[in-house]
Amino acid sequence: MYEDKTLVCKECNEDFTFTAGEQEFYNERGFQNEPQRCKTCRDSRKAAARGPREFFSTVCADCGGEAKIPFEPKTDRPVYCSDCFAKSKEA
């Protein structure tokens, strides 16, 4: 029913594909207009609107190294650095 369409981004003027799956998603949600920006430009606009992210430094509960986290740490819960957090997800 839907076919991929090539559209031009109004920000960067690059071609991007509006896939059949995306068209179906837009139709299911009742969106009337096709996207005007490519994914990269949409993501950039979202990030700019959100503003800069604040990070907090703390000590990793596992290895004792520095952990930079996007939330203010609380003393009642352990906080892990990125490497230790990834290792805990593997187990």
mmCIF file with all atom_site columns, C-alpha atoms in Angstrom:
data_model
loop_
_atom_site.group_PDB
_atom_site.id
_atom_site.type_symbol
_atom_site.label_atom_id
_atom_site.label_alt_id
_atom_site.label_comp_id
_atom_site.label_asym_id
_atom_site.label_entity_id
_atom_site.label_seq_id
_atom_site.pdbx_PDB_ins_code
_atom_site.Cartn_x
_atom_site.Cartn_y
_atom_site.Cartn_z
_atom_site.occupancy
_atom_site.B_iso_or_equiv
_atom_site.pdbx_formal_charge
_atom_site.auth_seq_id
_atom_site.auth_comp_id
_atom_site.auth_asym_id
_atom_site.auth_atom_id
_atom_site.pdbx_PDB_model_num
ATOM 1  C CA . MET A 1 1  ? 0.000  0.000   0.000  1.00 0.00 ? 1  MET A CA 1
ATOM 2  C CA . TYR A 1 2  ? 2.773  2.467   0.905  1.00 0.00 ? 2  TYR A CA 1
ATOM 3  C CA . GLU A 1 3  ? 5.984  2.995   -1.041 1.00 0.00 ? 3  GLU A CA 1
ATOM 4  C CA . ASP A 1 4  ? 9.198  4.694   0.077  1.00 0.00 ? 4  ASP A CA 1
ATOM 5  C CA . LYS A 1 5  ? 9.347  8.381   -0.875 1.00 0.00 ? 5  LYS A CA 1
ATOM 6  C CA . THR A 1 6  ? 12.370 10.600  -1.262 1.00 0.00 ? 6  THR A CA 1
ATOM 7  C CA . LEU A 1 7  ? 11.901 13.976  0.419  1.00 0.00 ? 7  LEU A CA 1
ATOM 8  C CA . VAL A 1 8  ? 14.188 17.009  0.776  1.00 0.00 ? 8  VAL A CA 1
ATOM 9  C CA . CYS A 1 9  ? 15.054 18.253  4.267  1.00 0.00 ? 9  CYS A CA 1
ATOM 10 C CA . LYS A 1 10 ? 14.178 21.917  4.736  1.00 0.00 ? 10 LYS A CA 1
ATOM 11 C CA . GLU A 1 11 ? 17.129 22.422  7.105  1.00 0.00 ? 11 GLU A CA 1
ATOM 12 C CA . CYS A 1 12 ? 20.072 20.827  5.302  1.00 0.00 ? 12 CYS A CA 1
ATOM 13 C CA . ASN A 1 13 ? 18.531 20.415  1.811  1.00 0.00 ? 13 ASN A CA 1
ATOM 14 C CA . GLU A 1 14 ? 19.652 16.774  1.706  1.00 0.00 ? 14 GLU A CA 1
ATOM 15 C CA . ASP A 1 15 ? 17.456 13.984  0.362  1.00 0.00 ? 15 ASP A CA 1
ATOM 16 C CA . PHE A 1 16 ? 16.050 11.520  2.893  1.00 0.00 ? 16 PHE A CA 1
ATOM 17 C CA . THR A 1 17 ? 13.734 8.535   2.618  1.00 0.00 ? 17 THR A CA 1
ATOM 18 C CA . PHE A 1 18 ? 10.251 8.584   4.107  1.00 0.00 ? 18 PHE A CA 1
ATOM 19 C CA . THR A 1 19 ? 9.856  4.818   4.343  1.00 0.00 ? 19 THR A CA 1
ATOM 20 C CA . ALA A 1 20 ? 6.651  2.859   3.840  1.00 0.00 ? 20 ALA A CA 1
ATOM 21 C CA . GLY A 1 21 ? 6.764  1.870   7.518  1.00 0.00 ? 21 GLY A CA 1
ATOM 22 C CA . GLU A 1 22 ? 7.079  5.501   8.609  1.00 0.00 ? 22 GLU A CA 1
ATOM 23 C CA . GLN A 1 23 ? 4.180  6.452   6.337  1.00 0.00 ? 23 GLN A CA 1
ATOM 24 C CA . GLU A 1 24 ? 2.050  3.734   7.918  1.00 0.00 ? 24 GLU A CA 1
ATOM 25 C CA . PHE A 1 25 ? 3.031  4.979   11.405 1.00 0.00 ? 25 PHE A CA 1
ATOM 26 C CA . TYR A 1 26 ? 2.080  8.562   10.474 1.00 0.00 ? 26 TYR A CA 1
ATOM 27 C CA . ASN A 1 27 ? -1.254 7.366   9.079  1.00 0.00 ? 27 ASN A CA 1
ATOM 28 C CA . GLU A 1 28 ? -2.045 5.281   12.192 1.00 0.00 ? 28 GLU A CA 1
ATOM 29 C CA . ARG A 1 29 ? -1.396 8.310   14.406 1.00 0.00 ? 29 ARG A CA 1
ATOM 30 C CA . GLY A 1 30 ? -3.501 10.591  12.200 1.00 0.00 ? 30 GLY A CA 1
ATOM 31 C CA . PHE A 1 31 ? -0.595 12.854  11.209 1.00 0.00 ? 31 PHE A CA 1
ATOM 32 C CA . GLN A 1 32 ? -1.604 14.964  8.213  1.00 0.00 ? 32 GLN A CA 1
ATOM 33 C CA . ASN A 1 33 ? 1.805  16.236  7.056  1.00 0.00 ? 33 ASN A CA 1
ATOM 34 C CA . GLU A 1 34 ? 4.896  14.450  5.852  1.00 0.00 ? 34 GLU A CA 1
ATOM 35 C CA . PRO A 1 35 ? 8.131  15.101  7.777  1.00 0.00 ? 35 PRO A CA 1
ATOM 36 C CA . GLN A 1 36 ? 10.004 18.190  6.593  1.00 0.00 ? 36 GLN A CA 1
ATOM 37 C CA . ARG A 1 37 ? 13.356 17.380  8.200  1.00 0.00 ? 37 ARG A CA 1
ATOM 38 C CA . CYS A 1 38 ? 15.681 14.372  8.005  1.00 0.00 ? 38 CYS A CA 1
ATOM 39 C CA . LYS A 1 39 ? 16.281 12.322  11.153 1.00 0.00 ? 39 LYS A CA 1
ATOM 40 C CA . THR A 1 40 ? 19.629 14.002  11.844 1.00 0.00 ? 40 THR A CA 1
ATOM 41 C CA . CYS A 1 41 ? 18.102 17.497  11.726 1.00 0.00 ? 41 CYS A CA 1
ATOM 42 C CA . ARG A 1 42 ? 15.083 16.397  13.817 1.00 0.00 ? 42 ARG A CA 1
ATOM 43 C CA . ASP A 1 43 ? 17.389 14.927  16.459 1.00 0.00 ? 43 ASP A CA 1
ATOM 44 C CA . SER A 1 44 ? 19.522 18.098  16.485 1.00 0.00 ? 44 SER A CA 1
ATOM 45 C CA . ARG A 1 45 ? 16.449 20.286  17.012 1.00 0.00 ? 45 ARG A CA 1
ATOM 46 C CA . LYS A 1 46 ? 15.226 18.084  19.870 1.00 0.00 ? 46 LYS A CA 1
ATOM 47 C CA . ALA A 1 47 ? 18.628 18.201  21.563 1.00 0.00 ? 47 ALA A CA 1
ATOM 48 C CA . ALA A 1 48 ? 18.842 21.986  21.185 1.00 0.00 ? 48 ALA A CA 1
ATOM 49 C CA . ALA A 1 49 ? 15.359 22.449  22.653 1.00 0.00 ? 49 ALA A CA 1
ATOM 50 C CA . ARG A 1 50 ? 16.249 20.265  25.629 1.00 0.00 ? 50 ARG A CA 1
ATOM 51 C CA . GLY A 1 51 ? 19.256 22.400  26.492 1.00 0.00 ? 51 GLY A CA 1
ATOM 52 C CA . PRO A 1 52 ? 22.593 21.261  27.851 1.00 0.00 ? 52 PRO A CA 1
ATOM 53 C CA . ARG A 1 53 ? 22.553 18.253  30.112 1.00 0.00 ? 53 ARG A CA 1
ATOM 54 C CA . GLU A 1 54 ? 24.003 18.542  33.599 1.00 0.00 ? 54 GLU A CA 1
ATOM 55 C CA . PHE A 1 55 ? 26.257 15.742  34.833 1.00 0.00 ? 55 PHE A CA 1
ATOM 56 C CA . PHE A 1 56 ? 27.304 14.916  38.386 1.00 0.00 ? 56 PHE A CA 1
ATOM 57 C CA . SER A 1 57 ? 30.566 13.284  39.497 1.00 0.00 ? 57 SER A CA 1
ATOM 58 C CA . THR A 1 58 ? 30.519 10.532  42.090 1.00 0.00 ? 58 THR A CA 1
ATOM 59 C CA . VAL A 1 59 ? 32.457 7.395   43.048 1.00 0.00 ? 59 VAL A CA 1
ATOM 60 C CA . CYS A 1 60 ? 31.570 4.079   41.411 1.00 0.00 ? 60 CYS A CA 1
ATOM 61 C CA . ALA A 1 61 ? 30.214 1.614   43.979 1.00 0.00 ? 61 ALA A CA 1
ATOM 62 C CA . ASP A 1 62 ? 31.970 -1.278  42.235 1.00 0.00 ? 62 ASP A CA 1
ATOM 63 C CA . CYS A 1 63 ? 35.445 -0.189  41.103 1.00 0.00 ? 63 CYS A CA 1
ATOM 64 C CA . GLY A 1 64 ? 35.837 3.047   43.094 1.00 0.00 ? 64 GLY A CA 1
ATOM 65 C CA . GLY A 1 65 ? 36.597 5.081   39.969 1.00 0.00 ? 65 GLY A CA 1
ATOM 66 C CA . GLU A 1 66 ? 34.937 8.316   38.930 1.00 0.00 ? 66 GLU A CA 1
ATOM 67 C CA . ALA A 1 67 ? 31.407 8.005   37.564 1.00 0.00 ? 67 ALA A CA 1
ATOM 68 C CA . LYS A 1 68 ? 29.761 10.873  35.660 1.00 0.00 ? 68 LYS A CA 1
ATOM 69 C CA . ILE A 1 69 ? 25.991 10.518  35.793 1.00 0.00 ? 69 ILE A CA 1
ATOM 70 C CA . PRO A 1 70 ? 23.067 12.616  34.455 1.00 0.00 ? 70 PRO A CA 1
ATOM 71 C CA . PHE A 1 71 ? 21.225 12.665  37.806 1.00 0.00 ? 71 PHE A CA 1
ATOM 72 C CA . GLU A 1 72 ? 22.034 13.777  41.324 1.00 0.00 ? 72 GLU A CA 1
ATOM 73 C CA . PRO A 1 73 ? 23.192 10.703  43.268 1.00 0.00 ? 73 PRO A CA 1
ATOM 74 C CA . LYS A 1 74 ? 21.429 9.677   46.457 1.00 0.00 ? 74 LYS A CA 1
ATOM 75 C CA . THR A 1 75 ? 23.202 8.013   49.362 1.00 0.00 ? 75 THR A CA 1
ATOM 76 C CA . ASP A 1 76 ? 20.698 5.151   49.685 1.00 0.00 ? 76 ASP A CA 1
ATOM 77 C CA . ARG A 1 77 ? 21.445 3.584   46.274 1.00 0.00 ? 77 ARG A CA 1
ATOM 78 C CA . PRO A 1 78 ? 24.704 2.499   44.635 1.00 0.00 ? 78 PRO A CA 1
ATOM 79 C CA . VAL A 1 79 ? 25.924 4.307   41.508 1.00 0.00 ? 79 VAL A CA 1
ATOM 80 C CA . TYR A 1 80 ? 28.172 2.694   38.891 1.00 0.00 ? 80 TYR A CA 1
ATOM 81 C CA . CYS A 1 81 ? 30.482 4.029   36.204 1.00 0.00 ? 81 CYS A CA 1
ATOM 82 C CA . SER A 1 82 ? 29.581 3.225   32.598 1.00 0.00 ? 82 SER A CA 1
ATOM 83 C CA . ASP A 1 83 ? 31.887 0.185   32.416 1.00 0.00 ? 83 ASP A CA 1
ATOM 84 C CA . CYS A 1 84 ? 30.651 -1.397  35.664 1.00 0.00 ? 84 CYS A CA 1
ATOM 85 C CA . PHE A 1 85 ? 27.038 -0.668  34.759 1.00 0.00 ? 85 PHE A CA 1
ATOM 86 C CA . ALA A 1 86 ? 27.498 -2.414  31.393 1.00 0.00 ? 86 ALA A CA 1
ATOM 87 C CA . LYS A 1 87 ? 29.130 -5.404  33.108 1.00 0.00 ? 87 LYS A CA 1
ATOM 88 C CA . SER A 1 88 ? 26.197 -5.707  35.523 1.00 0.00 ? 88 SER A CA 1
ATOM 89 C CA . LYS A 1 89 ? 23.758 -5.806  32.588 1.00 0.00 ? 89 LYS A CA 1
ATOM 90 C CA . GLU A 1 90 ? 25.704 -8.678  30.974 1.00 0.00 ? 90 GLU A CA 1
ATOM 91 C CA . ALA A 1 91 ? 25.418 -10.891 34.046 1.00 0.00 ? 91 ALA A CA 1
#
